[in-house]
């Protein structure tokens, strides 16, 4: 570790007030956060400080022009108290891909990784051991520089905050295939983890919830004929025994869970296809019984099975299978993440 970090620890830990057997997702925060400011054209000495409010000038550009990006990661603890991350290099790279697109300065790997690892060591008691729980890690960078001029800020902040968390979704979800709104367009920021991408989903999702659904299935912005993502996750569709997901593009996030699932599926004898998938193909497969499963894949929920979908006022139920790919793949990936099995890919990173 070569990064110098100023460390200011909390006086009294809050941990005794937390019920680790009933953790919500992302709303209980551990004692500390890692922060690093960018000013005068460079990243300053990073800090670890008590998790808490920050103060910004009302003209900070984050509030006006939305220069804000984030990542989602998890830390796990095995039965021997080893602490692990899953493919953290992928999150660091994608954070910088997002930074570039939003004209935010990129963060050096050393600051990000050393900061993250030091934070996890200091707050290691906050990493849950219970099956299905983990320490959700939220790195985010945003414009702190001031001014109403519509141009990139001259100052930024990186924060890495953590939240011991239980499951993201309670059970299976019902989804509505979107025909009017889009989450991303060609040439846009859909491939970046920009906060605004998620803000733009909230209203169409509210409309879907009013109709009795939990989430929206995003289709392409141009024709609304091709399936792209599931809520805030990538999507997988199983037709007969083939698992299909749409290719990454300007509009689709290069999900770490998505690409790991593709690799694990292939290596476990599940045929995969990365290709465009039309709404018509899915409807037809649903009608003739070939549509077996649909699920979302992302860091927070890992794999989120879909029980059925709506399209143009029709509802299509998915079958209840005895051994769904969703269950099998979720076990295979979480066993790697939590050190319950071999990791032939070298994805696990011990702290
Ligand atoms: C994740 O799966 O980590 C995501 O990015 C979803 C998030 C919006 C909770």
Short mmCIF file of C-alpha atoms and ligand atoms in Angstrom, two decimals:
data_model
loop_
_atom_site.label_atom_id
_atom_site.label_comp_id
_atom_site.label_asym_id
_atom_site.label_seq_id
_atom_site.Cartn_x
_atom_site.Cartn_y
_atom_site.Cartn_z
CA UNK A 1 0.00 0.00 0.00
CA UNK A 2 1.58 3.26 -1.05
CA UNK A 3 -1.21 5.81 -0.66
CA UNK A 4 -0.96 8.10 2.37
CA UNK A 5 -4.38 8.30 4.00
CA UNK A 6 -5.29 10.68 6.84
CA UNK A 7 -7.31 8.62 9.29
CA UNK A 8 -9.72 10.15 11.79
CA UNK A 9 -11.68 7.44 13.59
CA UNK A 10 -15.10 7.73 15.19
CA UNK A 11 -15.11 8.09 18.99
CA UNK A 12 -17.72 5.45 19.65
CA UNK A 13 -18.85 2.83 17.14
CA UNK A 14 -22.58 2.68 16.28
CA UNK A 15 -22.39 -1.04 15.61
CA UNK A 16 -24.14 -2.19 18.80
CA UNK A 17 -27.36 -0.46 17.62
CA UNK A 18 -27.54 -2.57 14.45
CA UNK A 19 -29.56 -5.78 14.17
CA UNK A 20 -27.46 -7.87 11.80
CA UNK A 21 -30.24 -10.47 11.58
CA UNK A 22 -32.67 -8.00 10.03
CA UNK A 23 -30.66 -5.84 7.71
CA UNK A 24 -32.44 -3.64 5.18
CA UNK A 25 -30.69 -2.88 1.89
CA UNK A 26 -28.47 0.19 1.83
CA UNK A 27 -29.95 2.23 4.66
CA UNK A 28 -27.76 1.43 7.67
CA UNK A 29 -24.25 2.84 7.33
CA UNK A 30 -21.00 1.74 8.89
CA UNK A 31 -18.82 3.97 11.04
CA UNK A 32 -16.45 5.41 8.46
CA UNK A 33 -16.21 6.65 4.89
CA UNK A 34 -13.29 7.17 2.57
CA UNK A 35 -13.09 10.57 0.87
CA UNK A 36 -10.78 12.19 -1.62
CA UNK A 37 -11.08 15.69 -3.07
CA UNK A 38 -9.97 16.83 -6.47
CA UNK A 39 -8.83 20.46 -6.70
CA UNK A 40 -6.14 22.56 -8.37
CA UNK A 41 -6.00 19.91 -11.09
CA UNK A 42 -5.11 16.99 -8.83
CA UNK A 43 -6.43 14.47 -6.32
CA UNK A 44 -5.57 15.58 -2.78
CA UNK A 45 -4.51 13.48 0.23
CA UNK A 46 -7.37 11.05 0.85
CA UNK A 47 -9.05 10.65 4.23
CA UNK A 48 -10.97 8.14 6.25
CA UNK A 49 -13.40 9.93 8.50
CA UNK A 50 -16.60 9.24 10.44
CA UNK A 51 -19.56 8.61 8.10
CA UNK A 52 -21.67 11.75 8.19
CA UNK A 53 -23.04 14.82 6.42
CA UNK A 54 -20.92 16.89 4.07
CA UNK A 55 -21.32 20.56 3.37
CA UNK A 56 -21.59 22.02 -0.16
CA UNK A 57 -22.18 25.46 -1.60
CA UNK A 58 -25.68 25.66 -3.17
CA UNK A 59 -24.01 26.51 -6.47
CA UNK A 60 -22.06 23.22 -6.50
CA UNK A 61 -22.47 21.84 -10.00
CA UNK A 62 -23.71 18.46 -8.86
CA UNK A 63 -27.02 20.18 -7.98
CA UNK A 64 -27.42 21.88 -11.34
CA UNK A 65 -25.86 19.76 -14.01
CA UNK A 66 -25.84 16.31 -12.44
CA UNK A 67 -22.16 15.47 -12.78
CA UNK A 68 -22.42 12.41 -10.56
CA UNK A 69 -21.48 8.77 -11.03
CA UNK A 70 -21.36 5.71 -8.80
CA UNK A 71 -20.49 2.05 -8.48
CA UNK A 72 -21.98 -0.86 -6.57
CA UNK A 73 -19.73 -3.49 -4.99
CA UNK A 74 -19.90 -5.94 -2.10
CA UNK A 75 -17.53 -7.23 0.58
CA UNK A 76 -18.07 -10.67 2.11
CA UNK A 77 -16.72 -12.48 5.15
CA UNK A 78 -16.26 -16.25 5.20
CA UNK A 79 -16.52 -18.63 8.18
CA UNK A 80 -12.83 -17.98 9.01
CA UNK A 81 -13.29 -14.21 8.98
CA UNK A 82 -11.46 -13.73 5.69
CA UNK A 83 -12.71 -10.61 3.93
CA UNK A 84 -13.21 -10.70 0.17
CA UNK A 85 -14.16 -8.44 -2.71
CA UNK A 86 -15.42 -9.62 -6.10
CA UNK A 87 -13.63 -8.34 -9.22
CA UNK A 88 -12.98 -4.86 -7.74
CA UNK A 89 -10.77 -3.95 -10.70
CA UNK A 90 -13.87 -4.05 -12.89
CA UNK A 91 -15.62 -1.47 -10.73
CA UNK A 92 -12.62 0.82 -10.67
CA UNK A 93 -12.35 0.63 -14.48
CA UNK A 94 -16.05 1.25 -14.99
CA UNK A 95 -16.03 4.18 -12.55
CA UNK A 96 -13.42 5.78 -14.78
CA UNK A 97 -15.36 4.92 -17.94
CA UNK A 98 -18.32 6.73 -16.39
CA UNK A 99 -16.06 9.59 -15.22
CA UNK A 100 -14.76 10.17 -18.71
CA UNK A 101 -18.25 10.34 -20.20
CA UNK A 102 -19.40 12.86 -17.58
CA UNK A 103 -16.22 14.98 -17.88
CA UNK A 104 -15.18 14.07 -14.31
CA UNK A 105 -11.45 13.49 -13.67
CA UNK A 106 -10.50 9.81 -13.48
CA UNK A 107 -9.42 8.39 -10.14
CA UNK A 108 -6.05 6.59 -10.01
CA UNK A 109 -6.29 2.86 -9.26
CA UNK A 110 -3.98 3.13 -6.26
CA UNK A 111 -6.08 5.75 -4.44
CA UNK A 112 -9.29 3.82 -5.12
CA UNK A 113 -7.99 0.37 -4.13
CA UNK A 114 -5.85 1.46 -1.16
CA UNK A 115 -8.70 3.61 0.14
CA UNK A 116 -11.23 0.82 -0.24
CA UNK A 117 -9.05 -1.80 1.41
CA UNK A 118 -8.08 0.47 4.32
CA UNK A 119 -11.73 1.38 4.89
CA UNK A 120 -12.74 -2.29 4.91
CA UNK A 121 -10.01 -3.15 7.40
CA UNK A 122 -11.13 -0.36 9.75
CA UNK A 123 -14.82 -1.30 9.44
CA UNK A 124 -14.38 -5.05 9.08
CA UNK A 125 -16.75 -5.75 12.00
CA UNK A 126 -19.52 -4.30 9.82
CA UNK A 127 -19.24 -7.02 7.18
CA UNK A 128 -22.13 -9.42 7.77
CA UNK A 129 -21.50 -13.15 7.75
CA UNK A 130 -25.12 -14.24 7.44
CA UNK A 131 -26.03 -16.00 4.19
CA UNK A 132 -27.61 -13.54 1.76
CA UNK A 133 -26.15 -10.50 3.54
CA UNK A 134 -23.02 -8.56 2.67
CA UNK A 135 -21.42 -5.17 3.06
CA UNK A 136 -22.73 -3.14 0.12
CA UNK A 137 -20.09 -0.68 -1.01
CA UNK A 138 -21.05 2.53 -2.74
CA UNK A 139 -18.19 4.47 -4.35
CA UNK A 140 -19.39 7.74 -5.92
CA UNK A 141 -17.86 10.85 -7.46
CA UNK A 142 -19.55 14.18 -8.00
CA UNK A 143 -18.94 17.84 -8.83
CA UNK A 144 -18.33 19.98 -5.76
CA UNK A 145 -16.99 22.97 -7.71
CA UNK A 146 -19.21 26.02 -7.78
CA UNK A 147 -20.97 28.06 -10.44
CA UNK A 148 -24.14 28.29 -12.50
CA UNK A 149 -22.17 28.24 -15.73
CA UNK A 150 -23.05 25.06 -17.64
CA UNK A 151 -19.57 23.59 -17.87
CA UNK A 152 -17.62 20.94 -15.98
CA UNK A 153 -16.76 21.80 -12.38
CA UNK A 154 -13.16 22.40 -11.32
CA UNK A 155 -13.55 20.45 -8.07
CA UNK A 156 -14.86 16.96 -7.31
CA UNK A 157 -15.19 14.51 -4.45
CA UNK A 158 -14.90 10.75 -4.33
CA UNK A 159 -16.63 9.06 -1.40
CA UNK A 160 -16.68 5.36 -0.63
CA UNK A 161 -19.44 4.61 1.86
CA UNK A 162 -20.57 1.18 3.04
CA UNK A 163 -23.82 -0.31 4.28
CA UNK A 164 -24.28 -3.76 5.81
CA UNK A 165 -27.20 -5.04 3.76
CA UNK A 166 -29.70 -7.83 3.36
CA UNK A 167 -31.51 -8.79 0.16
CA UNK A 168 -32.35 -6.09 -2.40
CA UNK A 169 -35.67 -7.64 -3.44
CA UNK A 170 -37.96 -9.74 -1.27
CA UNK A 171 -39.08 -12.26 -3.86
CA UNK A 172 -39.91 -12.67 -7.52
CA UNK A 173 -40.79 -9.54 -9.45
CA UNK A 174 -43.46 -8.73 -12.03
CA UNK A 175 -42.24 -6.55 -14.84
CA UNK A 176 -43.79 -4.38 -17.54
CA UNK A 177 -42.21 -4.15 -20.99
CA UNK A 178 -41.87 -0.43 -21.67
CA UNK A 179 -43.24 0.95 -24.93
CA UNK A 180 -42.98 4.70 -24.47
CA UNK A 181 -40.11 5.76 -22.21
CA UNK A 182 -36.45 4.84 -22.67
CA UNK A 183 -33.59 4.69 -20.17
CA UNK A 184 -30.87 5.35 -22.73
CA UNK A 185 -30.23 6.38 -26.32
CA UNK A 186 -27.43 5.94 -28.83
CA UNK A 187 -24.66 8.42 -28.14
CA UNK A 188 -26.00 8.97 -24.64
CA UNK A 189 -24.83 7.89 -21.19
CA UNK A 190 -26.65 4.55 -20.81
CA UNK A 191 -23.37 2.61 -20.51
CA UNK A 192 -22.19 4.86 -17.67
CA UNK A 193 -23.31 4.53 -14.07
CA UNK A 194 -24.51 8.12 -14.02
CA UNK A 195 -26.92 9.01 -11.24
CA UNK A 196 -29.20 10.66 -13.80
CA UNK A 197 -29.76 7.34 -15.60
CA UNK A 198 -31.45 6.07 -12.48
CA UNK A 199 -33.40 9.30 -11.81
CA UNK A 200 -34.84 9.03 -15.31
CA UNK A 201 -36.16 5.56 -14.55
CA UNK A 202 -38.15 6.55 -11.49
CA UNK A 203 -41.18 8.12 -13.19
CA UNK A 204 -41.83 5.33 -15.75
CA UNK A 205 -41.28 2.82 -12.92
CA UNK A 206 -43.86 4.65 -10.78
CA UNK A 207 -46.34 4.33 -13.64
CA UNK A 208 -45.61 0.60 -13.88
CA UNK A 209 -46.07 0.21 -10.11
CA UNK A 210 -49.47 1.93 -10.39
CA UNK A 211 -50.42 -0.80 -12.86
CA UNK A 212 -49.41 -3.52 -10.40
CA UNK A 213 -45.86 -4.23 -11.57
CA UNK A 214 -42.57 -3.95 -9.66
CA UNK A 215 -40.19 -2.98 -12.42
CA UNK A 216 -39.87 -1.91 -16.04
CA UNK A 217 -38.17 -3.89 -18.80
CA UNK A 218 -36.37 -1.30 -20.91
CA UNK A 219 -36.56 -1.56 -24.67
CA UNK A 220 -34.50 0.33 -27.26
CA UNK A 221 -35.33 4.01 -27.54
CA UNK A 222 -35.82 3.95 -31.28
CA UNK A 223 -38.31 1.15 -31.96
CA UNK A 224 -39.13 -0.25 -28.49
CA UNK A 225 -38.92 -3.64 -30.20
CA UNK A 226 -35.76 -4.94 -28.52
CA UNK A 227 -35.28 -5.91 -24.88
CA UNK A 228 -32.36 -4.11 -23.23
CA UNK A 229 -32.33 -4.05 -19.42
CA UNK A 230 -34.47 -4.98 -16.41
CA UNK A 231 -34.99 -2.03 -14.04
CA UNK A 232 -31.53 -1.13 -12.72
CA UNK A 233 -30.12 -4.48 -13.83
CA UNK A 234 -29.03 -6.38 -16.92
CA UNK A 235 -31.51 -8.93 -18.21
CA UNK A 236 -31.28 -12.64 -19.01
CA UNK A 237 -33.97 -14.56 -20.89
CA UNK A 238 -34.08 -18.33 -21.14
CA UNK A 239 -35.78 -19.73 -24.22
CA UNK A 240 -35.83 -23.52 -24.10
CA UNK A 241 -32.36 -24.25 -22.72
CA UNK A 242 -30.53 -21.22 -24.09
CA UNK A 243 -29.76 -18.23 -21.93
CA UNK A 244 -29.84 -15.00 -23.89
CA UNK A 245 -28.75 -11.48 -22.95
CA UNK A 246 -28.51 -8.35 -25.04
CA UNK A 247 -25.06 -7.16 -26.14
CA UNK A 248 -23.49 -4.20 -24.35
CA UNK A 249 -23.64 -0.96 -26.29
CA UNK A 250 -23.90 2.79 -25.79
CA UNK A 251 -27.20 2.06 -24.11
CA UNK A 252 -26.43 -0.96 -21.96
CA UNK A 253 -24.34 -1.20 -18.80
CA UNK A 254 -21.36 -3.57 -18.90
CA UNK A 255 -22.50 -5.33 -15.73
CA UNK A 256 -19.94 -7.21 -13.65
CA UNK A 257 -22.59 -9.73 -12.58
CA UNK A 258 -23.78 -9.97 -16.21
CA UNK A 259 -20.38 -10.94 -17.59
CA UNK A 260 -19.58 -13.24 -14.67
CA UNK A 261 -22.90 -15.08 -15.13
CA UNK A 262 -22.21 -15.50 -18.84
CA UNK A 263 -18.83 -17.07 -18.08
CA UNK A 264 -20.13 -19.32 -15.29
CA UNK A 265 -23.11 -20.46 -17.37
CA UNK A 266 -20.89 -21.43 -20.33
CA UNK A 267 -18.49 -23.30 -18.03
CA UNK A 268 -21.38 -25.19 -16.44
CA UNK A 269 -22.87 -26.47 -19.66
CA UNK A 270 -25.53 -23.80 -20.15
CA UNK A 271 -25.69 -22.52 -23.71
CA UNK A 272 -25.55 -18.73 -23.86
CA UNK A 273 -26.20 -16.24 -26.62
CA UNK A 274 -25.32 -12.56 -26.55
CA UNK A 275 -27.58 -11.04 -29.15
CA UNK A 276 -30.46 -8.70 -29.72
CA UNK A 277 -33.69 -10.16 -28.46
CA UNK A 278 -36.98 -8.82 -29.73
CA UNK A 279 -40.16 -8.37 -27.76
CA UNK A 280 -41.92 -10.38 -30.50
CA UNK A 281 -39.61 -13.35 -29.94
CA UNK A 282 -40.26 -13.27 -26.19
CA UNK A 283 -44.05 -13.05 -26.65
CA UNK A 284 -44.03 -15.90 -29.13
CA UNK A 285 -41.85 -18.03 -26.83
CA UNK A 286 -44.23 -17.25 -23.94
CA UNK A 287 -47.20 -18.32 -26.06
CA UNK A 288 -45.72 -21.59 -27.28
CA UNK A 289 -44.21 -22.59 -23.91
CA UNK A 290 -40.57 -22.08 -24.88
CA UNK A 291 -40.04 -19.13 -22.56
CA UNK A 292 -38.71 -20.73 -19.39
CA UNK A 293 -37.18 -17.94 -17.32
CA UNK A 294 -36.37 -14.27 -17.17
CA UNK A 295 -34.17 -12.68 -14.54
CA UNK A 296 -32.32 -9.49 -13.76
CA UNK A 297 -28.62 -9.57 -12.84
CA UNK A 298 -26.72 -6.92 -10.92
CA UNK A 299 -24.46 -6.46 -7.92
CA UNK A 300 -27.18 -5.46 -5.47
CA UNK A 301 -29.72 -8.23 -6.14
CA UNK A 302 -27.24 -10.69 -7.74
CA UNK A 303 -30.01 -12.52 -9.62
CA UNK A 304 -33.62 -11.42 -9.39
CA UNK A 305 -36.10 -13.90 -10.89
CA UNK A 306 -39.12 -12.56 -12.75
CA UNK A 307 -42.48 -14.23 -12.22
CA UNK A 308 -44.24 -12.75 -15.24
CA UNK A 309 -44.41 -9.75 -17.54
CA UNK A 310 -46.94 -7.39 -19.00
CA UNK A 311 -47.01 -6.11 -22.57
CA UNK A 312 -49.74 -4.10 -24.26
CA UNK A 313 -52.41 -4.82 -21.65
CA UNK A 314 -51.67 -8.58 -21.71
CA UNK A 315 -50.02 -10.43 -18.82
CA UNK A 316 -47.78 -13.45 -19.40
CA UNK A 317 -46.97 -15.77 -16.50
CA UNK A 318 -43.64 -17.56 -16.47
CA UNK A 319 -43.60 -21.23 -15.48
CA UNK A 320 -42.45 -22.28 -12.01
CA UNK A 321 -39.53 -24.62 -12.66
CA UNK A 322 -38.05 -27.20 -10.35
CA UNK A 323 -34.41 -26.35 -11.05
CA UNK A 324 -34.27 -22.92 -12.63
CA UNK A 325 -31.05 -21.56 -14.07
CA UNK A 326 -31.58 -18.50 -11.86
CA UNK A 327 -31.17 -20.56 -8.67
CA UNK A 328 -28.28 -22.60 -10.02
CA UNK A 329 -26.37 -19.59 -11.31
CA UNK A 330 -27.01 -17.54 -8.18
CA UNK A 331 -25.55 -20.31 -6.05
CA UNK A 332 -22.54 -20.75 -8.33
CA UNK A 333 -21.68 -17.04 -8.31
CA UNK A 334 -22.34 -16.40 -4.61
CA UNK A 335 -20.31 -19.49 -3.66
CA UNK A 336 -17.36 -17.95 -5.48
CA UNK A 337 -18.00 -14.54 -3.94
CA UNK A 338 -18.20 -15.90 -0.40
CA UNK A 339 -15.30 -18.39 -0.61
CA UNK A 340 -17.48 -21.51 -0.42
CA UNK A 341 -15.93 -23.00 -3.55
CA UNK A 342 -12.89 -22.84 -5.81
CA UNK A 343 -12.46 -19.65 -7.80
CA UNK A 344 -11.07 -20.83 -11.14
CA UNK A 345 -11.25 -17.29 -12.53
CA UNK A 346 -9.22 -15.41 -9.93
CA UNK A 347 -12.18 -13.09 -9.27
CA UNK A 348 -12.01 -13.16 -5.50
CA UNK A 349 -9.72 -10.57 -3.93
CA UNK A 350 -8.80 -11.08 -0.28
CA UNK A 351 -8.27 -7.99 1.85
C1 LIG B 1 -26.34 -2.64 -8.38
O1 LIG B 1 -26.81 -3.72 -8.71
O2 LIG B 1 -25.39 -2.49 -7.59
C2 LIG B 1 -26.92 -1.46 -8.94
O3 LIG B 1 -26.26 -0.66 -9.50
C3 LIG B 1 -28.31 -1.22 -8.67
C4 LIG B 1 -28.39 -0.09 -7.72
C5 LIG B 1 -29.13 1.01 -8.36
C6 LIG B 1 -28.91 -0.49 -6.40
#
